[in-house]
Amino acid sequence: MRENSRSHKAQVVIDRMGKKLSRQMVGSLVGCVHCGLCTDSCHYVLANPEDPTFAPAYKADRIRRIFKHHYDWTGRFFPWWVKAGTVLTDAELEELKDIAFGKCTNCRRCSLNCPMGVDFATVNRMARGLLVSVGVMPEGVAHVSKDQWEIGNQMGVLKEDYLETLEWMSEELQDEVEDPAAVIPVDQHGCEVVYAINPREVKYDPRSIADAAKIFWAAGEDWTMASEGWDMTNFGLFSGDDDLGGAVARRLYEKVEELGGKRLVISECGHGFRSTRCEGPNWAKYDVGFRMESSIDTMLRYIAEGRIEVDKSRNSLPVTYHDSCNMARSCGVTEEPRELLRQVCADFREMHPNRAENFCCTGGGGAMSMSEYTAQRLTSAKVKAEQLRETGAAVVVTSCHNCVDGLTDLIRHYKLDMKVTQLVNLVAEALVIEERIPAVPAVEVAEVAVLTGRKIVVADDEPDQVIYLKSVLEDHGAEVHTAEDGDAALELSKRLKPDLLTLDLAMPGREVTEIFDILRGQSDLADLKICIITGRPEMRKLIYERMDAPPDGYLDKPVEEEELILAVRKILEIKVH
Amino acid sequence: MSDVLYFSEHTLQEIALVFMGLVYVLRIRWLLRFKASQERQPTGARDSRAPLKGILYSWANIAMPWSMESSRKHLWMYGQFVVFHLGVVASIGLSFIIPYAPSLLENGPLVLLLQVVIGVACFVGLLRVIRRVSSPHMRAISSPDDYFSLILLTVWFFFAFLAVPNDTSAGEWHLLAFFLLTAFFLVYVPFSKISHYLYYPFTRYYLGKSMGYRGVYPLHTGSKAKAV
Ligand code: SF4
Ligand code: SF4
């Protein structure tokens, strides 16, 4: 095909590339000497040693060839000599998409290992941005970007759901610490701290909001959360869309300024921290007038200033730390989490390599939202799994929500006996606040029968799992019925009209996603709440590929009792008074 | 010395040098035409903003094999890199010594030193050719320019090795070959990957600046925990 028959999208990509070329970018595009030294710094290469197409320089060359052909004289005059080439068809753009999104998590490990200073991750991000600008992207990326543009956060959390969750978590906190003043303040003006979070916390991990609130309360902080502009994540970093990146960052900065906050505290999220703290001011061309810090810094400061007291013996299991790529390699946050861990954990052990040399959790770069590459992602996770296994730790701590999901998936895939948690959870657990809270086991009593009067169908084909879920739910007062396959779940749901159906996604018989669709299509089951409990990482698409009626909850196996009850209560909107 | 050799050592080299200088100037102008992105960084909990430190660290990176896993893990490759580039420096130096300060080559130990450095560099060049051809990963990322540049340099080292004593008693062919190749190099280099040293200061400068601003560079190894 000749150049004059190039597709419209291909032409746009080429033209826009010219506008995206900064001096830094051009340096990385012309600077590679093909020495191959970065090759084995990439987890994709290490997990697929036979396939040279995973090598960072090879992937970079797929992008570089276009640059050389159109913007560099050597490539224009001697294309064959320097392997320059153009793109002509949409199919070629699709191939480029599979490289830019499917074969690289933009973890920057190769960038820091290149003696020439070639920053491939930044080049790859540019390629993603070009593809996104012509609509060539994984489906999940399209959905998440749309939500962040339109709803204001990347998980499509509505304002009322967000505020309801904060209110609910406030009540939990008041209950736990027996202090009616222990509330999560919203839209308070002139506070010392404005706290911004990841929407995943609202949807799937509200406990981390409650834990952070408990720490702020214990420290006597003057803080608030915003009713809008509270999402510190930024899908622009993953999609390469600087406009989205700038708009999201600006929304957050303007909110903090509107509230007159003195300090923006960013909850534990690697890409959120990098986007908000490091990239956002550049994308938005915004000179930020307040201080910004990670909640890790905040918690450490509280301990250093004696505002909170911690007891490390409360976290006695052996713990290791996974450095998020964005925190360590792009923002230099490496020592603070360790300092904090040493204060709140009795047995902290390093993972090797660590800090800026750590391997990606394999869920970075938005990979968790790209279900079409799940198999490839899990194969590449072999390297991380080995790293984790060698620590002998029972708990892996990470300061990133993406990493939590990425690690959870690989731990299950590689059958590691570990659980994933965050610093905020460990600090909350280690908090010493006895003198302010009389030790009355009243909460326990209230929680025992919290599900009384609720009818729940548990659908799972693993007898152990059924017994476990049934007993936990019954212990909390629920009436539980069980189904061992999708059809039985369907039949029981129709007949019993339960309040909730917990649905495993790997049961024999009909594809369970089909059962899910049927359930959602039944008008008489319109009110049925469904909580997915799955051991299949590829089912994350139910979270990211937006459907009209997504599941009301999503839990990864293995599920802990507290996590299960919390999720069920959130779905059924049961508050403890 | 024949007229042809004299021409190759002097006039030809000078023309080639001027040509290379011109093309380099154009190349740098071309690079500078692209706008450098700005680095805005707000105040944080720690004063991690140290762009100058980052730049210096980034430039010095190449001389600190312990600072990069890729060098640390491949010390053999790193050693080859050092020897290869010392060979380049020695051969370039030779191309100036022979025409402008030939008396230096009457110093036996210097001749020996140059021959050892260039000879080992030539051997390393051969190893590199073998690696590039035999490794599927290297083949996948190699262009004709990569093969040609490497082979050309290795052959150039070979003739530089022969040219070091500046001895024409057995004929001039080796000196002629060395200077013709040098002139060809000067003309070819700006168009090839060998011009990487021109970009190196820029790429590492910007990476270092950005990483310094963010407190990534100098890399933390655990011994220097930052104060909060
Ligand atoms: S990106 Fe850097 S390390 Fe990788 S092949 Fe190119 S020059 Fe070598
Ligand atoms: S940025 Fe990370 S995932 Fe991408 S090529 Fe480099 S090392 Fe591999």
mmCIF file of N, CA and C in Angstrom, chain A residues 21-24 26-27 30 33-35 37 39-40 49 52 57-58 61 67 71-74 80-81 83 108-109 112-117 277-279 281-282 285-287 291-293 297 300 329-336 355-357, chain B residues 23 27 30-32 34-46 62 68-70 72-74 131-132 136-138 140-146 148 188 191 193 196 199-200 203-204 206 211 214-217 219-222 225-226 228:
data_model
loop_
_atom_site.group_PDB
_atom_site.id
_atom_site.type_symbol
_atom_site.label_atom_id
_atom_site.label_comp_id
_atom_site.label_asym_id
_atom_site.label_seq_id
_atom_site.Cartn_x
_atom_site.Cartn_y
_atom_site.Cartn_z
ATOM 1 N N LEU A 21 6.338 16.089 20.245
ATOM 2 C CA LEU A 21 7.779 15.883 20.405
ATOM 3 C C LEU A 21 8.444 17.008 21.195
ATOM 4 N N SER A 22 8.757 16.719 22.436
ATOM 5 C CA SER A 22 9.537 17.672 23.232
ATOM 6 C C SER A 22 11.012 17.300 23.052
ATOM 7 N N ARG A 23 11.880 18.137 23.569
ATOM 8 C CA ARG A 23 13.312 17.829 23.431
ATOM 9 C C ARG A 23 13.667 16.536 24.171
ATOM 10 N N GLN A 24 13.048 16.359 25.329
ATOM 11 C CA GLN A 24 13.308 15.139 26.100
ATOM 12 C C GLN A 24 12.897 13.903 25.303
ATOM 13 N N VAL A 26 12.522 13.623 22.023
ATOM 14 C CA VAL A 26 13.387 13.413 20.859
ATOM 15 C C VAL A 26 14.708 12.790 21.314
ATOM 16 N N GLY A 27 15.219 13.250 22.459
ATOM 17 C CA GLY A 27 16.457 12.668 22.995
ATOM 18 C C GLY A 27 16.308 11.162 23.166
ATOM 19 N N VAL A 30 16.174 9.422 19.624
ATOM 20 C CA VAL A 30 17.406 9.322 18.816
ATOM 21 C C VAL A 30 18.566 8.702 19.588
ATOM 22 N N VAL A 33 21.282 3.228 21.326
ATOM 23 C CA VAL A 33 22.360 2.638 20.507
ATOM 24 C C VAL A 33 22.158 1.129 20.329
ATOM 25 N N HIS A 34 20.995 0.665 20.750
ATOM 26 C CA HIS A 34 20.689 -0.764 20.618
ATOM 27 C C HIS A 34 21.749 -1.642 21.274
ATOM 28 N N CYS A 35 22.153 -1.228 22.472
ATOM 29 C CA CYS A 35 23.164 -2.011 23.182
ATOM 30 C C CYS A 35 22.542 -3.225 23.874
ATOM 31 N N LEU A 37 21.319 -3.439 26.833
ATOM 32 C CA LEU A 37 21.550 -3.554 28.273
ATOM 33 C C LEU A 37 20.259 -3.467 29.089
ATOM 34 N N THR A 39 17.545 -4.913 28.261
ATOM 35 C CA THR A 39 16.670 -6.056 27.951
ATOM 36 C C THR A 39 16.189 -6.800 29.196
ATOM 37 N N ASP A 40 17.132 -7.247 30.016
ATOM 38 C CA ASP A 40 16.659 -8.071 31.134
ATOM 39 C C ASP A 40 16.287 -7.257 32.369
ATOM 40 N N PRO A 49 11.603 -15.424 28.215
ATOM 41 C CA PRO A 49 12.973 -15.269 27.710
ATOM 42 C C PRO A 49 13.148 -15.636 26.243
ATOM 43 N N PRO A 52 11.956 -12.280 21.820
ATOM 44 C CA PRO A 52 12.665 -10.985 21.801
ATOM 45 C C PRO A 52 11.760 -9.787 21.576
ATOM 46 N N ALA A 57 13.892 -2.249 23.990
ATOM 47 C CA ALA A 57 14.368 -1.550 22.787
ATOM 48 C C ALA A 57 13.572 -1.984 21.550
ATOM 49 N N TYR A 58 13.153 -3.235 21.538
ATOM 50 C CA TYR A 58 12.351 -3.700 20.410
ATOM 51 C C TYR A 58 11.003 -2.975 20.390
ATOM 52 N N ASP A 61 11.409 0.521 19.368
ATOM 53 C CA ASP A 61 11.657 0.677 17.930
ATOM 54 C C ASP A 61 10.370 0.674 17.107
ATOM 55 N N PHE A 67 8.782 7.758 14.077
ATOM 56 C CA PHE A 67 9.465 9.043 14.295
ATOM 57 C C PHE A 67 10.584 9.215 13.258
ATOM 58 N N TYR A 71 10.161 12.297 11.021
ATOM 59 C CA TYR A 71 10.705 13.489 11.679
ATOM 60 C C TYR A 71 12.228 13.528 11.777
ATOM 61 N N ASP A 72 12.900 12.480 11.353
ATOM 62 C CA ASP A 72 14.354 12.457 11.485
ATOM 63 C C ASP A 72 14.964 12.254 10.106
ATOM 64 N N TRP A 73 15.952 13.082 9.768
ATOM 65 C CA TRP A 73 16.467 13.031 8.396
ATOM 66 C C TRP A 73 17.080 11.682 8.005
ATOM 67 N N THR A 74 17.760 11.017 8.987
ATOM 68 C CA THR A 74 18.379 9.740 8.608
ATOM 69 C C THR A 74 17.308 8.764 8.140
ATOM 70 N N TRP A 80 15.650 2.167 5.155
ATOM 71 C CA TRP A 80 16.005 0.761 5.349
ATOM 72 C C TRP A 80 17.219 0.641 6.277
ATOM 73 N N TRP A 81 18.132 1.543 6.117
ATOM 74 C CA TRP A 81 19.396 1.512 6.847
ATOM 75 C C TRP A 81 19.183 1.642 8.359
ATOM 76 N N LYS A 83 16.104 1.212 9.898
ATOM 77 C CA LYS A 83 14.818 0.561 10.215
ATOM 78 C C LYS A 83 13.710 1.583 10.500
ATOM 79 N N ARG A 108 9.034 1.968 33.994
ATOM 80 C CA ARG A 108 10.255 2.797 33.961
ATOM 81 C C ARG A 108 11.499 2.069 34.461
ATOM 82 N N ARG A 109 11.399 0.759 34.618
ATOM 83 C CA ARG A 109 12.579 0.055 35.107
ATOM 84 C C ARG A 109 13.679 0.073 34.046
ATOM 85 N N LEU A 112 15.548 3.499 33.871
ATOM 86 C CA LEU A 112 16.607 3.744 34.849
ATOM 87 C C LEU A 112 17.809 2.833 34.632
ATOM 88 N N ASN A 113 17.648 1.858 33.749
ATOM 89 C CA ASN A 113 18.767 0.956 33.479
ATOM 90 C C ASN A 113 19.435 1.221 32.142
ATOM 91 N N CYS A 114 19.044 2.298 31.496
ATOM 92 C CA CYS A 114 19.648 2.606 30.197
ATOM 93 C C CYS A 114 20.831 3.547 30.394
ATOM 94 N N PRO A 115 22.013 3.133 29.999
ATOM 95 C CA PRO A 115 23.172 4.020 30.187
ATOM 96 C C PRO A 115 23.053 5.313 29.393
ATOM 97 N N MET A 116 22.244 5.296 28.337
ATOM 98 C CA MET A 116 22.102 6.495 27.505
ATOM 99 C C MET A 116 21.041 7.458 28.038
ATOM 100 N N GLY A 117 20.275 7.018 29.023
ATOM 101 C CA GLY A 117 19.210 7.886 29.548
ATOM 102 C C GLY A 117 17.970 7.881 28.673
ATOM 103 N N ARG A 277 1.163 14.862 42.392
ATOM 104 C CA ARG A 277 2.304 15.565 42.963
ATOM 105 C C ARG A 277 3.346 15.954 41.894
ATOM 106 N N CYS A 278 3.616 15.021 40.968
ATOM 107 C CA CYS A 278 4.751 15.260 40.060
ATOM 108 C C CYS A 278 4.344 15.685 38.645
ATOM 109 N N GLU A 279 3.337 15.034 38.088
ATOM 110 C CA GLU A 279 3.025 15.311 36.685
ATOM 111 C C GLU A 279 1.933 16.378 36.529
ATOM 112 N N PRO A 281 1.023 19.276 37.890
ATOM 113 C CA PRO A 281 1.323 20.690 37.693
ATOM 114 C C PRO A 281 1.866 20.964 36.280
ATOM 115 N N ASN A 282 2.539 19.992 35.698
ATOM 116 C CA ASN A 282 3.072 20.173 34.343
ATOM 117 C C ASN A 282 1.984 19.996 33.288
ATOM 118 N N LYS A 285 -0.292 22.918 33.679
ATOM 119 C CA LYS A 285 0.433 24.202 33.667
ATOM 120 C C LYS A 285 -0.062 25.065 34.824
ATOM 121 N N TYR A 286 0.018 24.498 35.995
ATOM 122 C CA TYR A 286 -0.597 25.079 37.187
ATOM 123 C C TYR A 286 0.472 25.210 38.262
ATOM 124 N N ASP A 287 0.657 26.422 38.757
ATOM 125 C CA ASP A 287 1.605 26.591 39.856
ATOM 126 C C ASP A 287 0.862 26.431 41.171
ATOM 127 N N ARG A 291 0.995 22.885 49.942
ATOM 128 C CA ARG A 291 1.908 21.735 50.043
ATOM 129 C C ARG A 291 1.175 20.448 49.669
ATOM 130 N N MET A 292 1.931 19.520 49.152
ATOM 131 C CA MET A 292 1.315 18.238 48.807
ATOM 132 C C MET A 292 2.170 17.133 49.401
ATOM 133 N N GLU A 293 1.516 16.145 49.954
ATOM 134 C CA GLU A 293 2.316 15.026 50.477
ATOM 135 C C GLU A 293 1.522 13.732 50.429
ATOM 136 N N ASP A 297 3.881 10.235 54.385
ATOM 137 C CA ASP A 297 4.588 11.332 55.048
ATOM 138 C C ASP A 297 3.791 11.824 56.252
ATOM 139 N N LEU A 300 3.891 9.377 59.172
ATOM 140 C CA LEU A 300 5.232 9.396 59.761
ATOM 141 C C LEU A 300 5.422 10.666 60.595
ATOM 142 N N ARG A 329 10.215 4.858 41.501
ATOM 143 C CA ARG A 329 11.028 5.203 40.329
ATOM 144 C C ARG A 329 10.694 6.568 39.741
ATOM 145 N N SER A 330 9.507 7.064 40.035
ATOM 146 C CA SER A 330 9.163 8.358 39.444
ATOM 147 C C SER A 330 9.012 9.463 40.471
ATOM 148 N N CYS A 331 8.975 9.111 41.755
ATOM 149 C CA CYS A 331 8.803 10.168 42.770
ATOM 150 C C CYS A 331 9.790 10.061 43.919
ATOM 151 N N GLY A 332 10.630 9.053 43.918
ATOM 152 C CA GLY A 332 11.678 8.960 44.937
ATOM 153 C C GLY A 332 11.195 8.644 46.342
ATOM 154 N N VAL A 333 9.974 8.110 46.460
ATOM 155 C CA VAL A 333 9.483 7.762 47.802
ATOM 156 C C VAL A 333 9.903 6.324 48.112
ATOM 157 N N THR A 334 11.004 6.183 48.784
ATOM 158 C CA THR A 334 11.490 4.832 49.074
ATOM 159 C C THR A 334 11.765 4.614 50.558
ATOM 160 N N GLU A 335 12.256 5.643 51.236
ATOM 161 C CA GLU A 335 12.668 5.433 52.629
ATOM 162 C C GLU A 335 11.519 5.635 53.611
ATOM 163 N N GLU A 336 10.609 6.537 53.274
ATOM 164 C CA GLU A 336 9.529 6.868 54.201
ATOM 165 C C GLU A 336 8.656 5.662 54.544
ATOM 166 N N ARG A 355 13.278 -0.829 46.320
ATOM 167 C CA ARG A 355 13.301 0.621 46.056
ATOM 168 C C ARG A 355 13.159 0.871 44.546
ATOM 169 N N ALA A 356 14.026 1.739 43.979
ATOM 170 C CA ALA A 356 13.842 2.079 42.568
ATOM 171 C C ALA A 356 14.164 0.901 41.641
ATOM 172 N N GLU A 357 14.702 -0.165 42.202
ATOM 173 C CA GLU A 357 15.023 -1.324 41.358
ATOM 174 C C GLU A 357 13.981 -2.428 41.483
ATOM 175 N N VAL B 23 27.818 19.272 10.147
ATOM 176 C CA VAL B 23 26.625 18.423 10.299
ATOM 177 C C VAL B 23 26.210 18.352 11.766
ATOM 178 N N ARG B 27 22.736 19.281 13.426
ATOM 179 C CA ARG B 27 22.026 18.269 14.215
ATOM 180 C C ARG B 27 21.623 18.835 15.589
ATOM 181 N N TRP B 30 18.841 21.229 15.172
ATOM 182 C CA TRP B 30 17.599 20.474 14.962
ATOM 183 C C TRP B 30 17.033 20.007 16.304
ATOM 184 N N LEU B 31 17.883 19.475 17.169
ATOM 185 C CA LEU B 31 17.439 18.985 18.468
ATOM 186 C C LEU B 31 16.906 20.135 19.332
ATOM 187 N N LEU B 32 17.608 21.255 19.271
ATOM 188 C CA LEU B 32 17.195 22.384 20.113
ATOM 189 C C LEU B 32 15.910 23.052 19.622
ATOM 190 N N PHE B 34 13.244 21.559 19.159
ATOM 191 C CA PHE B 34 12.141 20.974 19.937
ATOM 192 C C PHE B 34 12.158 21.613 21.317
ATOM 193 N N LYS B 35 10.977 22.016 21.742
ATOM 194 C CA LYS B 35 10.897 22.730 23.010
ATOM 195 C C LYS B 35 11.093 21.755 24.185
ATOM 196 N N ALA B 36 11.886 22.195 25.149
ATOM 197 C CA ALA B 36 12.065 21.337 26.327
ATOM 198 C C ALA B 36 10.853 21.484 27.235
ATOM 199 N N SER B 37 10.310 20.351 27.721
ATOM 200 C CA SER B 37 9.155 20.489 28.625
ATOM 201 C C SER B 37 9.632 21.008 29.975
ATOM 202 N N GLN B 38 8.725 21.761 30.591
ATOM 203 C CA GLN B 38 9.056 22.385 31.868
ATOM 204 C C GLN B 38 8.881 21.397 33.008
ATOM 205 N N GLU B 39 9.533 21.632 34.097
ATOM 206 C CA GLU B 39 9.381 20.755 35.260
ATOM 207 C C GLU B 39 8.906 21.603 36.438
ATOM 208 N N ARG B 40 7.589 21.585 36.661
ATOM 209 C CA ARG B 40 7.047 22.289 37.829
ATOM 210 C C ARG B 40 6.888 21.266 38.943
ATOM 211 N N GLN B 41 7.408 21.560 40.091
ATOM 212 C CA GLN B 41 7.212 20.653 41.218
ATOM 213 C C GLN B 41 6.817 21.454 42.449
ATOM 214 N N PRO B 42 5.674 21.146 43.025
ATOM 215 C CA PRO B 42 5.249 21.879 44.213
ATOM 216 C C PRO B 42 6.048 21.487 45.445
ATOM 217 N N THR B 43 5.871 22.248 46.498
ATOM 218 C CA THR B 43 6.540 21.926 47.751
ATOM 219 C C THR B 43 5.905 20.672 48.341
ATOM 220 N N GLY B 44 6.743 19.826 48.862
ATOM 221 C CA GLY B 44 6.199 18.595 49.435
ATOM 222 C C GLY B 44 6.575 18.478 50.895
ATOM 223 N N ALA B 45 6.430 17.275 51.398
ATOM 224 C CA ALA B 45 6.767 17.070 52.795
ATOM 225 C C ALA B 45 8.276 17.140 52.978
ATOM 226 N N ARG B 46 8.966 16.665 51.979
ATOM 227 C CA ARG B 46 10.426 16.675 52.051
ATOM 228 C C ARG B 46 10.921 17.618 50.991
ATOM 229 N N ILE B 62 27.430 6.725 34.204
ATOM 230 C CA ILE B 62 28.187 5.808 33.346
ATOM 231 C C ILE B 62 29.507 5.395 33.991
ATOM 232 N N MET B 68 23.800 1.240 38.534
ATOM 233 C CA MET B 68 22.743 0.748 37.643
ATOM 234 C C MET B 68 22.767 -0.774 37.628
ATOM 235 N N GLU B 69 21.626 -1.367 37.829
ATOM 236 C CA GLU B 69 21.572 -2.827 37.846
ATOM 237 C C GLU B 69 22.119 -3.421 36.548
ATOM 238 N N SER B 70 21.816 -2.741 35.423
ATOM 239 C CA SER B 70 22.240 -3.292 34.132
ATOM 240 C C SER B 70 23.765 -3.351 34.016
ATOM 241 N N ARG B 72 25.785 -3.433 36.859
ATOM 242 C CA ARG B 72 26.194 -4.299 37.971
ATOM 243 C C ARG B 72 26.047 -5.776 37.622
ATOM 244 N N LYS B 73 24.938 -6.073 36.965
ATOM 245 C CA LYS B 73 24.664 -7.473 36.633
ATOM 246 C C LYS B 73 25.502 -7.957 35.456
ATOM 247 N N HIS B 74 25.957 -6.996 34.658
ATOM 248 C CA HIS B 74 26.709 -7.374 33.455
ATOM 249 C C HIS B 74 28.069 -6.693 33.491
ATOM 250 N N ARG B 131 28.201 -11.164 19.469
ATOM 251 C CA ARG B 131 27.000 -11.066 20.329
ATOM 252 C C ARG B 131 25.815 -10.550 19.528
ATOM 253 N N ARG B 132 26.046 -9.533 18.731
ATOM 254 C CA ARG B 132 24.939 -8.940 17.979
ATOM 255 C C ARG B 132 24.363 -9.924 16.961
ATOM 256 N N PRO B 136 19.385 -13.734 19.716
ATOM 257 C CA PRO B 136 18.104 -13.375 19.079
ATOM 258 C C PRO B 136 17.591 -12.022 19.561
ATOM 259 N N HIS B 137 17.845 -11.720 20.845
ATOM 260 C CA HIS B 137 17.391 -10.425 21.363
ATOM 261 C C HIS B 137 18.139 -9.284 20.699
ATOM 262 N N MET B 138 19.437 -9.470 20.463
ATOM 263 C CA MET B 138 20.221 -8.406 19.831
ATOM 264 C C MET B 138 19.852 -8.281 18.346
ATOM 265 N N ALA B 140 17.034 -8.862 17.066
ATOM 266 C CA ALA B 140 15.702 -8.246 16.947
ATOM 267 C C ALA B 140 15.753 -6.730 17.017
ATOM 268 N N ILE B 141 16.762 -6.202 17.698
ATOM 269 C CA ILE B 141 16.796 -4.745 17.843
ATOM 270 C C ILE B 141 17.847 -4.102 16.938
ATOM 271 N N SER B 142 18.507 -4.906 16.092
ATOM 272 C CA SER B 142 19.609 -4.344 15.295
ATOM 273 C C SER B 142 19.165 -3.926 13.898
ATOM 274 N N SER B 143 19.692 -2.795 13.472
ATOM 275 C CA SER B 143 19.429 -2.324 12.108
ATOM 276 C C SER B 143 20.723 -2.483 11.304
ATOM 277 N N PRO B 144 20.654 -2.377 9.984
ATOM 278 C CA PRO B 144 21.892 -2.452 9.185
ATOM 279 C C PRO B 144 22.935 -1.461 9.697
ATOM 280 N N ASP B 145 22.483 -0.295 10.110
ATOM 281 C CA ASP B 145 23.421 0.709 10.633
ATOM 282 C C ASP B 145 24.166 0.174 11.856
ATOM 283 N N ASP B 146 23.453 -0.571 12.736
ATOM 284 C CA ASP B 146 24.102 -1.110 13.933
ATOM 285 C C ASP B 146 25.221 -2.079 13.561
ATOM 286 N N PHE B 148 26.760 -2.362 10.605
ATOM 287 C CA PHE B 148 27.790 -1.700 9.817
ATOM 288 C C PHE B 148 28.701 -0.856 10.714
ATOM 289 N N TYR B 188 30.626 9.806 8.004
ATOM 290 C CA TYR B 188 29.500 8.899 8.231
ATOM 291 C C TYR B 188 28.870 9.058 9.632
ATOM 292 N N PHE B 191 25.504 10.660 10.655
ATOM 293 C CA PHE B 191 24.288 10.030 10.112
ATOM 294 C C PHE B 191 24.001 8.690 10.772
ATOM 295 N N LYS B 193 24.358 5.738 14.174
ATOM 296 C CA LYS B 193 24.137 5.653 15.620
ATOM 297 C C LYS B 193 25.381 6.050 16.404
ATOM 298 N N HIS B 196 25.730 8.909 18.915
ATOM 299 C CA HIS B 196 25.017 8.882 20.199
ATOM 300 C C HIS B 196 25.679 9.771 21.244
ATOM 301 N N TYR B 199 24.106 13.070 21.637
ATOM 302 C CA TYR B 199 22.818 13.162 22.339
ATOM 303 C C TYR B 199 22.942 12.847 23.819
ATOM 304 N N TYR B 200 23.958 12.030 24.111
ATOM 305 C CA TYR B 200 24.109 11.554 25.484
ATOM 306 C C TYR B 200 24.001 12.668 26.529
ATOM 307 N N THR B 203 20.186 13.765 26.732
ATOM 308 C CA THR B 203 19.232 12.812 27.315
ATOM 309 C C THR B 203 19.482 12.653 28.806
ATOM 310 N N ARG B 204 20.743 12.539 29.153
ATOM 311 C CA ARG B 204 21.042 12.330 30.572
ATOM 312 C C ARG B 204 20.810 13.609 31.376
ATOM 313 N N TYR B 206 18.413 15.856 30.834
ATOM 314 C CA TYR B 206 16.985 16.014 31.105
ATOM 315 C C TYR B 206 16.453 14.937 32.046
ATOM 316 N N MET B 211 14.555 13.644 37.361
ATOM 317 C CA MET B 211 14.681 12.704 38.487
ATOM 318 C C MET B 211 15.219 13.401 39.734
ATOM 319 N N ARG B 214 12.444 15.263 41.440
ATOM 320 C CA ARG B 214 11.505 14.381 42.141
ATOM 321 C C ARG B 214 12.146 13.584 43.270
ATOM 322 N N GLY B 215 13.428 13.783 43.445
ATOM 323 C CA GLY B 215 14.094 13.094 44.550
ATOM 324 C C GLY B 215 14.410 11.635 44.256
ATOM 325 N N VAL B 216 14.373 11.257 42.953
ATOM 326 C CA VAL B 216 14.710 9.876 42.609
ATOM 327 C C VAL B 216 16.235 9.738 42.500
ATOM 328 N N TYR B 217 16.846 10.717 41.830
ATOM 329 C CA TYR B 217 18.313 10.751 41.711
ATOM 330 C C TYR B 217 18.873 11.681 42.763
ATOM 331 N N LEU B 219 19.963 7.821 43.388
ATOM 332 C CA LEU B 219 19.129 6.703 43.832
ATOM 333 C C LEU B 219 19.392 6.376 45.296
ATOM 334 N N HIS B 220 18.343 5.984 45.985
ATOM 335 C CA HIS B 220 18.504 5.618 47.395
ATOM 336 C C HIS B 220 18.785 4.128 47.484
ATOM 337 N N THR B 221 19.729 3.810 48.302
ATOM 338 C CA THR B 221 20.056 2.395 48.433
ATOM 339 C C THR B 221 19.648 1.869 49.795
ATOM 340 N N GLY B 222 19.139 2.771 50.616
ATOM 341 C CA GLY B 222 18.713 2.311 51.930
ATOM 342 C C GLY B 222 19.585 2.866 53.026
ATOM 343 N N ALA B 225 18.492 7.325 54.447
ATOM 344 C CA ALA B 225 17.071 7.660 54.603
ATOM 345 C C ALA B 225 16.921 9.168 54.739
ATOM 346 N N LYS B 226 15.926 9.694 54.001
ATOM 347 C CA LYS B 226 15.747 11.145 54.041
ATOM 348 C C LYS B 226 14.980 11.559 55.289
ATOM 349 N N VAL B 228 12.190 13.493 57.282
ATOM 350 C CA VAL B 228 10.834 13.960 56.939
ATOM 351 C C VAL B 228 10.665 15.387 57.407
#
